[in-house]
Tab-separated table of C-alpha atoms in Angstrom:
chain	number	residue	atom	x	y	z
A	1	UNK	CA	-18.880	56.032	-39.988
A	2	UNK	CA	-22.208	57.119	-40.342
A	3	UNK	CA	-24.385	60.298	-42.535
A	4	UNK	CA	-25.828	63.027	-41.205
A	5	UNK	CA	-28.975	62.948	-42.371
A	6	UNK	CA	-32.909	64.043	-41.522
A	7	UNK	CA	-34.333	60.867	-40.755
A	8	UNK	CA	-37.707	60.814	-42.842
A	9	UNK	CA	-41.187	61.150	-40.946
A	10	UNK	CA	-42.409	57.564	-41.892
A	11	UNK	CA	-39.068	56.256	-39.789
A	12	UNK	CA	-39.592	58.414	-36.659
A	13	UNK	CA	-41.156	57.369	-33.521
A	14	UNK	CA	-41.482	58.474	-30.064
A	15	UNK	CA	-40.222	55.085	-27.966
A	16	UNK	CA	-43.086	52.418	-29.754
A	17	UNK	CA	-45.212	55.100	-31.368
A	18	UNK	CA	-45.118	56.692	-34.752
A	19	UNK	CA	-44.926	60.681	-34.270
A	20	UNK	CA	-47.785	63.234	-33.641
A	21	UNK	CA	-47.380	64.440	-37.176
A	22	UNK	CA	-47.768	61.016	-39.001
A	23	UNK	CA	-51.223	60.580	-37.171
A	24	UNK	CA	-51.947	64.394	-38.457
A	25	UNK	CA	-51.104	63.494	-41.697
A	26	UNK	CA	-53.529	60.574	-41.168
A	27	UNK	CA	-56.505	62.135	-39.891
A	28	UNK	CA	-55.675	65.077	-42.661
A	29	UNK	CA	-55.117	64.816	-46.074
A	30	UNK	CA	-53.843	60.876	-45.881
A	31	UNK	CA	-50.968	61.760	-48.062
A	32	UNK	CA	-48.138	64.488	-48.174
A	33	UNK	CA	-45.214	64.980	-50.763
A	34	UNK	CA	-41.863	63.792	-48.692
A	35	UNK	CA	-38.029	63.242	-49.539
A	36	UNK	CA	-36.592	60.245	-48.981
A	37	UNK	CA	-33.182	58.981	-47.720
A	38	UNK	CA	-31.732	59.179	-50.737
A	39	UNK	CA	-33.209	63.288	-51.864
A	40	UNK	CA	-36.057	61.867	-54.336
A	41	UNK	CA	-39.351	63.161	-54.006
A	42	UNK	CA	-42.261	60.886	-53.257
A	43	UNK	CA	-45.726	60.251	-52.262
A	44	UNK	CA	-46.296	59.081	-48.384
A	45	UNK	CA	-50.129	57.543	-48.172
A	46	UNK	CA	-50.880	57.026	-44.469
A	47	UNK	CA	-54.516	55.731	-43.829
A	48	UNK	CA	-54.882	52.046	-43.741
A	49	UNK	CA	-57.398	51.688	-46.767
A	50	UNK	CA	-55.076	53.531	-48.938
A	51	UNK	CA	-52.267	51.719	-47.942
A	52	UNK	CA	-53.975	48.250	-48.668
A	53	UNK	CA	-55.275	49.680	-51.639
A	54	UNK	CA	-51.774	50.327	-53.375
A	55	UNK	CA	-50.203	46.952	-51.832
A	56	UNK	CA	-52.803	45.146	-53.422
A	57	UNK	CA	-52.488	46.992	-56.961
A	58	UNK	CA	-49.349	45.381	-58.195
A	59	UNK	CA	-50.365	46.391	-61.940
A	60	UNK	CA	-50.550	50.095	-61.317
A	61	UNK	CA	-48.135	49.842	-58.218
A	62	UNK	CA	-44.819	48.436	-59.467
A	63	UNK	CA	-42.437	47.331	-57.228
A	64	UNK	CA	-39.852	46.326	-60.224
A	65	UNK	CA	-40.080	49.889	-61.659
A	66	UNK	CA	-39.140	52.061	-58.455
A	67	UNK	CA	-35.852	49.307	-58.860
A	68	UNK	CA	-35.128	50.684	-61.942
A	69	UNK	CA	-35.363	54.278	-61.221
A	70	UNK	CA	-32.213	56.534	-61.393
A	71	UNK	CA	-29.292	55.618	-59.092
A	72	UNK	CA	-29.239	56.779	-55.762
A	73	UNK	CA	-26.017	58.967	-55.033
A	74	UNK	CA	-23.409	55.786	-53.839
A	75	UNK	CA	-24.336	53.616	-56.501
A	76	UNK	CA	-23.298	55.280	-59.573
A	77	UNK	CA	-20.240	52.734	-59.469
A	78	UNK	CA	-22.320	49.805	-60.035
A	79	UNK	CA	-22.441	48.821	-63.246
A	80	UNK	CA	-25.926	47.161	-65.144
A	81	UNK	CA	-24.618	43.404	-64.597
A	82	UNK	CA	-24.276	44.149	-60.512
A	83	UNK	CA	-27.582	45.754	-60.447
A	84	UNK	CA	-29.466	43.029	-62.599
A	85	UNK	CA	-27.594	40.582	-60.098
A	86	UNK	CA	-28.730	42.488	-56.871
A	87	UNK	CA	-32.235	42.235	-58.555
A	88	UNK	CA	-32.324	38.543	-59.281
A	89	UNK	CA	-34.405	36.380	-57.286
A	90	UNK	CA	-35.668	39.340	-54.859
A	91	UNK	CA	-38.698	39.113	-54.356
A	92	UNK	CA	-39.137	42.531	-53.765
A	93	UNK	CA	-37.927	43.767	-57.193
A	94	UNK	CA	-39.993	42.037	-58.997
A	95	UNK	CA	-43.391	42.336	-60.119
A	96	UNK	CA	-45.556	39.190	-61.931
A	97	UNK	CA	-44.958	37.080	-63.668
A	98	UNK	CA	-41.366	36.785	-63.051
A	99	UNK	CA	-42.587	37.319	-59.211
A	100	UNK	CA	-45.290	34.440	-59.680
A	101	UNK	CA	-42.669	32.670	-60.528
A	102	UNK	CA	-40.314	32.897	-57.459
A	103	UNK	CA	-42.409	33.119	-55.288
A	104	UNK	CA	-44.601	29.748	-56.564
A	105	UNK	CA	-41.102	27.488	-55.907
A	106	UNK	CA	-40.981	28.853	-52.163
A	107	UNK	CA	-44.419	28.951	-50.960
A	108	UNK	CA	-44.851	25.064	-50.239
A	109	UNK	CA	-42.012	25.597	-47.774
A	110	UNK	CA	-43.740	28.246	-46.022
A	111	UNK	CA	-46.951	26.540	-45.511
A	112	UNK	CA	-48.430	26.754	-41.673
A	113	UNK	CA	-48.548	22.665	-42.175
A	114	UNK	CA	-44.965	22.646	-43.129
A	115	UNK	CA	-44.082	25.032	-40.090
A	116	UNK	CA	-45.545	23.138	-38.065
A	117	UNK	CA	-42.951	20.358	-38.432
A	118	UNK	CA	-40.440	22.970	-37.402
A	119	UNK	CA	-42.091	23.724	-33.549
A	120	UNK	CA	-40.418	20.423	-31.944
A	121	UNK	CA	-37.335	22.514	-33.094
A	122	UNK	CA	-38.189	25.748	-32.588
A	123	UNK	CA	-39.368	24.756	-29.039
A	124	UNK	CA	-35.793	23.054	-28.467
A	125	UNK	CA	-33.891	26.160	-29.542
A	126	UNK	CA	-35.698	28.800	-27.499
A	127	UNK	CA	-35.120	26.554	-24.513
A	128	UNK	CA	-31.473	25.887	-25.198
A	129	UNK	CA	-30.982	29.648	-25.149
A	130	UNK	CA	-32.890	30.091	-21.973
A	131	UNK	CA	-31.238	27.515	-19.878
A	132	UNK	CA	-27.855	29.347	-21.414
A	133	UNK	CA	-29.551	33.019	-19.787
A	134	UNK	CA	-29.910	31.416	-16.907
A	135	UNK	CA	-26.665	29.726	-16.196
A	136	UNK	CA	-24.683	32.988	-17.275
A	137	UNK	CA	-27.242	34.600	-14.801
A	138	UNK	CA	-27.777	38.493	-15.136
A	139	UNK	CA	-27.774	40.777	-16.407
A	140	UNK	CA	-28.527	39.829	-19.412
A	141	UNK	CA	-28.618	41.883	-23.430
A	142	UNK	CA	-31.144	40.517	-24.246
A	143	UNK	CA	-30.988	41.053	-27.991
A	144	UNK	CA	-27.591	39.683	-28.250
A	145	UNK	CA	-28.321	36.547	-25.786
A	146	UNK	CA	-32.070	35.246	-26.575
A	147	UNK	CA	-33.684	38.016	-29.008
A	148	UNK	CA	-31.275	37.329	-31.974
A	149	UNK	CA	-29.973	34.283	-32.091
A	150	UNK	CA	-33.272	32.714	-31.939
A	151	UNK	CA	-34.714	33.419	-35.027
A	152	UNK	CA	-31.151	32.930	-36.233
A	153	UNK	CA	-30.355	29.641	-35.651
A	154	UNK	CA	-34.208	29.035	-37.110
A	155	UNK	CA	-33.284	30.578	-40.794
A	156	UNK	CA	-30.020	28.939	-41.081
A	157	UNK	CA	-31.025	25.299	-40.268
A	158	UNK	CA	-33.974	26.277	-42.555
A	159	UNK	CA	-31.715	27.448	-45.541
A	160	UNK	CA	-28.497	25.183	-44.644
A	161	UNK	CA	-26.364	28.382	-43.958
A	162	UNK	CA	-23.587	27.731	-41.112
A	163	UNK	CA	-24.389	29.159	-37.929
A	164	UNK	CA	-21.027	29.588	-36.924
A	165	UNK	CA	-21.299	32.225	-39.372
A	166	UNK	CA	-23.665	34.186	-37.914
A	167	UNK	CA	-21.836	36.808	-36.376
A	168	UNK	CA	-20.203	38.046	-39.473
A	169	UNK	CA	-23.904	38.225	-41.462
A	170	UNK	CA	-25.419	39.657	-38.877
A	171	UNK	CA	-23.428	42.134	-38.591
A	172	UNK	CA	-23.391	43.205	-42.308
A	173	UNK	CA	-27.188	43.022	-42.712
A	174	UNK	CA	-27.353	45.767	-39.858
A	175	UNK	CA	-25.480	47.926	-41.738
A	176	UNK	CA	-26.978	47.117	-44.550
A	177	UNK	CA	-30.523	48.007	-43.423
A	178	UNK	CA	-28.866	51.026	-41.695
A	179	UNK	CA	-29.554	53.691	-44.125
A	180	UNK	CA	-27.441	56.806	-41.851
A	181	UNK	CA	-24.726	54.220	-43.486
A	182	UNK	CA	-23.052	55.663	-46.349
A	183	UNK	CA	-24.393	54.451	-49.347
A	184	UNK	CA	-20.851	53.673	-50.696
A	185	UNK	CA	-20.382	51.672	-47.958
A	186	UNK	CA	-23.491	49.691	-47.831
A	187	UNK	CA	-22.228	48.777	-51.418
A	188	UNK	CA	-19.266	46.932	-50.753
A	189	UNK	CA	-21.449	45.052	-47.765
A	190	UNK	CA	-23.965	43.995	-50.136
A	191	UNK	CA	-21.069	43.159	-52.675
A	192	UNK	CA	-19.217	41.128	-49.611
A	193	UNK	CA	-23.185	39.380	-48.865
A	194	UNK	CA	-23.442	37.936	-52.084
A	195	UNK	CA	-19.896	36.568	-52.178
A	196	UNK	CA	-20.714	34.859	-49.318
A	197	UNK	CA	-24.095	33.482	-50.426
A	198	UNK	CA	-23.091	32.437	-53.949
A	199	UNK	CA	-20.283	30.640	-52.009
A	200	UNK	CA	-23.163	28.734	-50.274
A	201	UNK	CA	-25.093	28.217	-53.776
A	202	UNK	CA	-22.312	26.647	-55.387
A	203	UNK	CA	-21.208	23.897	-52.644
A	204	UNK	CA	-25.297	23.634	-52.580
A	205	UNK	CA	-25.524	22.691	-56.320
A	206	UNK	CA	-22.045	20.803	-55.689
A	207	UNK	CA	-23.785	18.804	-53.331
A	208	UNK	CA	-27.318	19.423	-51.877
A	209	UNK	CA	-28.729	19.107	-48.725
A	210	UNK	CA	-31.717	18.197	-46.705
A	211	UNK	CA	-31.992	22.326	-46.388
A	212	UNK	CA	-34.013	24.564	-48.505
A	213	UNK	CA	-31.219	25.653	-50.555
A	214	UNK	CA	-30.450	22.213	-51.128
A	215	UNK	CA	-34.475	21.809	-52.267
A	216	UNK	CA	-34.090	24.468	-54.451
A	217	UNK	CA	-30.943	23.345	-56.208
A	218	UNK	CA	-32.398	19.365	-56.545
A	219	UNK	CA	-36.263	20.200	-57.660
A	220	UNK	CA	-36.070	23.978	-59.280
A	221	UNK	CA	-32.444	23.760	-60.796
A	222	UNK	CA	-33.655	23.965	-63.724
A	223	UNK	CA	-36.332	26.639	-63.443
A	224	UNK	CA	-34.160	29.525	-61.531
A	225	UNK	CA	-30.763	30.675	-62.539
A	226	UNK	CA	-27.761	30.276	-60.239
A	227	UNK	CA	-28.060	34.625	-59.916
A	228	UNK	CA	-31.880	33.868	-58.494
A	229	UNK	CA	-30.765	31.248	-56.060
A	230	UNK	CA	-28.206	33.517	-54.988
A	231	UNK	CA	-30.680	35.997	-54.423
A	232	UNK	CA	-33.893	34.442	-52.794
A	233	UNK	CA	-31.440	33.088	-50.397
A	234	UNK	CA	-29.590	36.019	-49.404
A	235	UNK	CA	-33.363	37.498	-49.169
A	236	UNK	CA	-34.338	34.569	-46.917
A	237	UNK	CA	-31.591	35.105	-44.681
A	238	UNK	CA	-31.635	38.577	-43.810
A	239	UNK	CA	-35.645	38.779	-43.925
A	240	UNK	CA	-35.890	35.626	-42.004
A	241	UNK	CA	-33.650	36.594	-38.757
A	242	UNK	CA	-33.904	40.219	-38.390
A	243	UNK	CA	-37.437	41.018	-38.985
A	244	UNK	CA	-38.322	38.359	-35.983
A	245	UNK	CA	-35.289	39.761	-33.901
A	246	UNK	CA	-37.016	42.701	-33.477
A	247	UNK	CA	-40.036	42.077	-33.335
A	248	UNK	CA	-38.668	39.618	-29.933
A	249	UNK	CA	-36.671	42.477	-28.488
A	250	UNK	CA	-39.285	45.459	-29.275
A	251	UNK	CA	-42.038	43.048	-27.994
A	252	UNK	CA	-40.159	42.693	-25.093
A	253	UNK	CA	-40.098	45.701	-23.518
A	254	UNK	CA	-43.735	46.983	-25.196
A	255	UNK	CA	-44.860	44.016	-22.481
A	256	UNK	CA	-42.781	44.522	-19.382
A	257	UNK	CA	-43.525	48.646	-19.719
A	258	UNK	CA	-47.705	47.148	-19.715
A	259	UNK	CA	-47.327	44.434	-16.922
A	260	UNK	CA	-51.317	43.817	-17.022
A	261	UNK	CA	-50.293	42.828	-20.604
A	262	UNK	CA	-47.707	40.810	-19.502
A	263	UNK	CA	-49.749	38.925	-17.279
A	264	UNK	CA	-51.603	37.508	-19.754
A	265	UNK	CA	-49.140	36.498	-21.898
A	266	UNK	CA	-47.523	34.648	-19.912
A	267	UNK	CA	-50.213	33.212	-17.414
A	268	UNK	CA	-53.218	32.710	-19.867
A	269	UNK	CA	-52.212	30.223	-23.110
A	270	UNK	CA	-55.054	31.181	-25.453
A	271	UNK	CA	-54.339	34.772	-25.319
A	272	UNK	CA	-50.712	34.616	-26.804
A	273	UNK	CA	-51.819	34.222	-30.879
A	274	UNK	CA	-54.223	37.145	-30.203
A	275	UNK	CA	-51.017	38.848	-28.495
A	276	UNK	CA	-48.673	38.425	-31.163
A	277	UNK	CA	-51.218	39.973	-34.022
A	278	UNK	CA	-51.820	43.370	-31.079
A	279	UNK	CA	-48.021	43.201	-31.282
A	280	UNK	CA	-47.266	43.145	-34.681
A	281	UNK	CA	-49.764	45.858	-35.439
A	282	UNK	CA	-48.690	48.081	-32.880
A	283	UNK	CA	-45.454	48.041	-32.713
A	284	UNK	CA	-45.642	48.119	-36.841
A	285	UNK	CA	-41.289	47.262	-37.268
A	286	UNK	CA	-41.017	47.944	-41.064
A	287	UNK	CA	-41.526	51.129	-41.152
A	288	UNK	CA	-42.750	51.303	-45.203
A	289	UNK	CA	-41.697	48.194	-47.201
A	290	UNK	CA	-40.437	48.509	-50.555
A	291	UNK	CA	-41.290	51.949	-52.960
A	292	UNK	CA	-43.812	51.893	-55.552
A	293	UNK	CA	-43.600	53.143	-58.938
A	294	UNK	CA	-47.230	54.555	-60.491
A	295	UNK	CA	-47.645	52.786	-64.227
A	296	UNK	CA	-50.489	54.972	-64.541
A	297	UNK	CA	-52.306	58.441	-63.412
A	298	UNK	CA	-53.990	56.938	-60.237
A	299	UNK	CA	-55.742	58.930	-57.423
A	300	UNK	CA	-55.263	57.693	-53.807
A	301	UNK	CA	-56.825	59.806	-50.853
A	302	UNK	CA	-58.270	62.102	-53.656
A	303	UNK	CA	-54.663	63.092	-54.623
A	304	UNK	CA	-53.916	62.772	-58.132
A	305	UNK	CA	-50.821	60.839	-58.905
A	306	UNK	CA	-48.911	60.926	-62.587
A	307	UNK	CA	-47.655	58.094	-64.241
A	308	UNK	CA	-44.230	57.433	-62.890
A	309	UNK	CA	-44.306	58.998	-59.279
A	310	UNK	CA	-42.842	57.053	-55.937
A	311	UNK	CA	-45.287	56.032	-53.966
A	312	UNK	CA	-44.072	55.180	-49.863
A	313	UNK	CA	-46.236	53.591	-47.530
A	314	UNK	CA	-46.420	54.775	-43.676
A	315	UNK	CA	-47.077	51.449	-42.001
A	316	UNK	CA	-47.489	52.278	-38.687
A	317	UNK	CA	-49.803	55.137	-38.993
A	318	UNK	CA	-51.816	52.501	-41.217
A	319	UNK	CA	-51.815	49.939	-38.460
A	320	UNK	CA	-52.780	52.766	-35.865
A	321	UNK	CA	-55.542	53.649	-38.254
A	322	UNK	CA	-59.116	54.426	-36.289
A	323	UNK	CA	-60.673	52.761	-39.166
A	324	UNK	CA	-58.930	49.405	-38.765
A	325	UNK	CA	-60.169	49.577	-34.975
A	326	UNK	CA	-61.237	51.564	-32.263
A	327	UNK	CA	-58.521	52.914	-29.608
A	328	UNK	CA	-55.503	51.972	-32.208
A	329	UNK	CA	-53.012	53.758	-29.845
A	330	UNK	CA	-53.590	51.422	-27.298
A	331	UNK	CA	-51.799	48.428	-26.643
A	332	UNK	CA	-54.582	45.421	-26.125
A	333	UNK	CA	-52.942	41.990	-26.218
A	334	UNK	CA	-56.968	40.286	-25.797
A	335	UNK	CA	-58.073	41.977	-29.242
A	336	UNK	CA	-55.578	40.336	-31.682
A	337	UNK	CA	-57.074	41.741	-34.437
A	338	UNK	CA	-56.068	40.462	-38.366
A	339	UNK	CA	-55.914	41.997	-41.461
A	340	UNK	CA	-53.158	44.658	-40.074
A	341	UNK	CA	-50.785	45.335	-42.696
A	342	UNK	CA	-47.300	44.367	-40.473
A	343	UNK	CA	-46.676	42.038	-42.695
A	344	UNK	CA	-47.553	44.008	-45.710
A	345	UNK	CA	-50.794	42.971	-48.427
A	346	UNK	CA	-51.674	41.500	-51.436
A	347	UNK	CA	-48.758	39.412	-53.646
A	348	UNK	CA	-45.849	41.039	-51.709
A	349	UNK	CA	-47.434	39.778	-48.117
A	350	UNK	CA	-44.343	38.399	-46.196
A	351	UNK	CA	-43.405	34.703	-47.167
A	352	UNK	CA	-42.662	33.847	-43.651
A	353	UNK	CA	-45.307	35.370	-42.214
A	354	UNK	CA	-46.444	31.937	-40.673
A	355	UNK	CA	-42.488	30.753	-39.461
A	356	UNK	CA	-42.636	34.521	-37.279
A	357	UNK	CA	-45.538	33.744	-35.930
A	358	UNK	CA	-44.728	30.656	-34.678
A	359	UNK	CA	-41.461	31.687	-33.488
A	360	UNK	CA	-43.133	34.887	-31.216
A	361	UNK	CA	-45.734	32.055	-29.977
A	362	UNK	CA	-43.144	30.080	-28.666
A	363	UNK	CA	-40.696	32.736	-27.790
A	364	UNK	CA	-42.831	35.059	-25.428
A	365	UNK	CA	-44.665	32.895	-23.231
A	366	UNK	CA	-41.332	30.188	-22.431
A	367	UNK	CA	-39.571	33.878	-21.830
A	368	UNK	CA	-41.725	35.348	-19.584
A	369	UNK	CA	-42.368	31.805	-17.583
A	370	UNK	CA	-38.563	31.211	-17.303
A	371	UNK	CA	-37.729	34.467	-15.780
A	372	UNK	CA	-41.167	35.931	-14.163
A	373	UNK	CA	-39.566	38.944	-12.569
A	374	UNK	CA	-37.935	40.249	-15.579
A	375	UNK	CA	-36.871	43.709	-15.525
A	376	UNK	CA	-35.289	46.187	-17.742
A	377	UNK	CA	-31.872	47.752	-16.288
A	378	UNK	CA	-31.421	51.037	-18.115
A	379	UNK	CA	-33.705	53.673	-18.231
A	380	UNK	CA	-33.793	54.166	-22.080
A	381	UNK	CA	-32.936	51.366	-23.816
A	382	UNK	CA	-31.251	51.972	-27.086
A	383	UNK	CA	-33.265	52.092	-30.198
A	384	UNK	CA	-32.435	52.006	-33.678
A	385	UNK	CA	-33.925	54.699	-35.569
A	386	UNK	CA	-32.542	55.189	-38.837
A	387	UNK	CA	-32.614	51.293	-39.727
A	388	UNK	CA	-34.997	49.873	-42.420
A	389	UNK	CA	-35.979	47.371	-39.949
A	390	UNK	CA	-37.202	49.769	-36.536
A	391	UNK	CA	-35.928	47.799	-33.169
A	392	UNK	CA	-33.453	48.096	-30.298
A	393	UNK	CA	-29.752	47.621	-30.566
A	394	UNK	CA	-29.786	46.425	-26.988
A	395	UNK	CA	-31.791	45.573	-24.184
A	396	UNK	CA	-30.428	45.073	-20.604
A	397	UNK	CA	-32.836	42.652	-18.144
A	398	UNK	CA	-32.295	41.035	-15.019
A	399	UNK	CA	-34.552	38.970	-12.856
């Protein structure tokens, strides 16, 4: 069962682009007073200097306080010890030093160098599920057969989770990034998540691994509390497959509706890293990250902000910015221009920024070569607006 509810400006589109009245807001004031999801008032900054400004300004941005604001309705249930549990070990909740501190245990793994060591795999993976397209033969979903488990199967050989499991976590962090979900309901999800994952903890600290979790537990037992594991792994698994899930799908069908695009992609080997940066920026799949809390008066876009006001970024309209580059509305794969904030800025910049990328290197190009005349079946694929995460719940090909 699902809400009816407004879905907020920063989360609509119009097919891959943000709507008319985000890129107003842009070119306007650069900021507006919205309501969110859950009926508090807040701050939406649109123009990509502002936005970088307050992701880089984790002093007078806090992500830790917004966490700590009053209840949304849903969660009145939960008492202090669940909510200091659902905080523990996100990243996202927490602001330094306790952030420095997480974050410092995981960034080794997340090195380029140390991704690197995972292509051979990553390589083996994307082929195993494209020999399985084309032996089932189409059509083809192409979310549910290549799309998804991709990334997937990457995370939980990277974190030791059991794929065989995948079905039943993928299908709870949907719904729990689907915020037309009632909040009561995405409660007892997130409740039912980190059953699963401290299940996973303790047979980890039982008896570790080659995995990450089993890193964790062998060279930062000591440092992180069994709470934190708990949570930077549950973090790590939903960030790690459905941010890249979408971005595979979305990317998808942003290239087959620009064949010239396409062509490149898949024909021309040094334009794919350039294509995956266009791609990311354009398509812009997190739609704002996580809130902001003000811990001062601050003034962004000449609007004066009190101590203690949300602050929500509009990432898309950021990314389609004319001051980031010229012609932001179209899509360029040759450009491949950095500094876009897709992956967010400043301490909160996404951890596996570098494991994405290397997955949509691989992904696109062996795609696109395996199955050259690939074709969308339906006329409007099926997109999924009111999720945290902006994608397609399906994708239909044949070839």
């Amino acid at each position: 069962m699902t809400e009816e509810r407004e879905l907020p400006v920063h989360m609509r589109r119009t097919t891959f682009d943000p709507v008319a009245e985000l890129g107003e807001m842009r070119e306007g004031p650069g900021i507006a007073r919205v309501t969110t999801m859950f009926g508090h008032e807040a701050w939406l900054v649109t123009r990509f200097a502002d936005v970088r400004e307050v992701l880089g300004d984790a002093e007078r941005f806090s992500n830790s306080r917004v966490m700590e604001m009053r209840r949304p309705p849903g969660m009145s249930d939960m008492t202090d010890e669940e909510l200091a549990q659902a905080r523990a070990g996100n990243l996202l909740a927490h602001d330094p030093p306790d952030h420095t501190r997480l974050r410092r245990l995981l960034t080794p793994e997340f090195t380029v160098r140390r991704m690197r060591r995972l292509e051979p795999r990553i390589r083996e993976i994307v082929q195993e599920h494209l020999d399985a397209m084309e032996r089932k033969g189409p059509p083809s979903d192409l979310v549910a057969d290549f799309a998804l488990p991709v990334p997937s199967l990457v995370i939980c050989e990277l974190l030791g989770v059991p794929y065989a499991d995948r079905t039943e976590f993928q299908e709870r962090s949907t719904r729990l990034l689907d915020l037309s979900v009632p909040m009561k309901e995405r409660m007892r999800l997130s409740r039912e998540s980190r059953a699963y994952m401290a299940d996973l903890v303790a047979k980890a600290q039982a008896e570790s691994g080659e995995d990450m979790l089993g890193m964790l537990v062998r060279e930062h037992g000591n440092d992180v509390t069994t709470d934190e594991l708990i949570g930077i792994a549950s973090l790590l698994l939903i960030a790690g497959h459905e941010t890249t899930a979408n971005m595979l799908g979305l990317g998808t069908l942003a290239l087959l509706r620009h064949p010239d695009q396409l062509a490149l992609v898949r024909d021309d080997p040094e334009r794919v890293d350039p294509a995956v940066e266009e791609l990311l920026r354009w398509l812009s799949i997190v739609h704002s990250g996580t809130a902001k809390m003000t811990t001062t008066d601050v003034e962004i876009a000449g609007q004066h902000i009190g101590k203690g006001e949300v602050v929500m970024l509009a990432l898309p309209a950021a990314n389609r910015d004319p001051a980031l580059l010229p012609d932001p509305d179209k899509l360029d794969v040759t450009r491949g221009v950095m500094g876009h904030v897709a992956f967010g800025h400043g301490i909160h910049h996404c951890l596996g920024a570098p494991l994405a990328r290397m997955e949509m290197r691989i992904a696109f190009p062996a795609l696109l070569q395996r199955f050259p005349d690939l074709r969308v079946t339906a006329e409007e694929p099926d997109f999924r607006s009111f999720n945290v995460i902006y994608g397609l719940t399906k994708l239909e090909v044949e070839w």
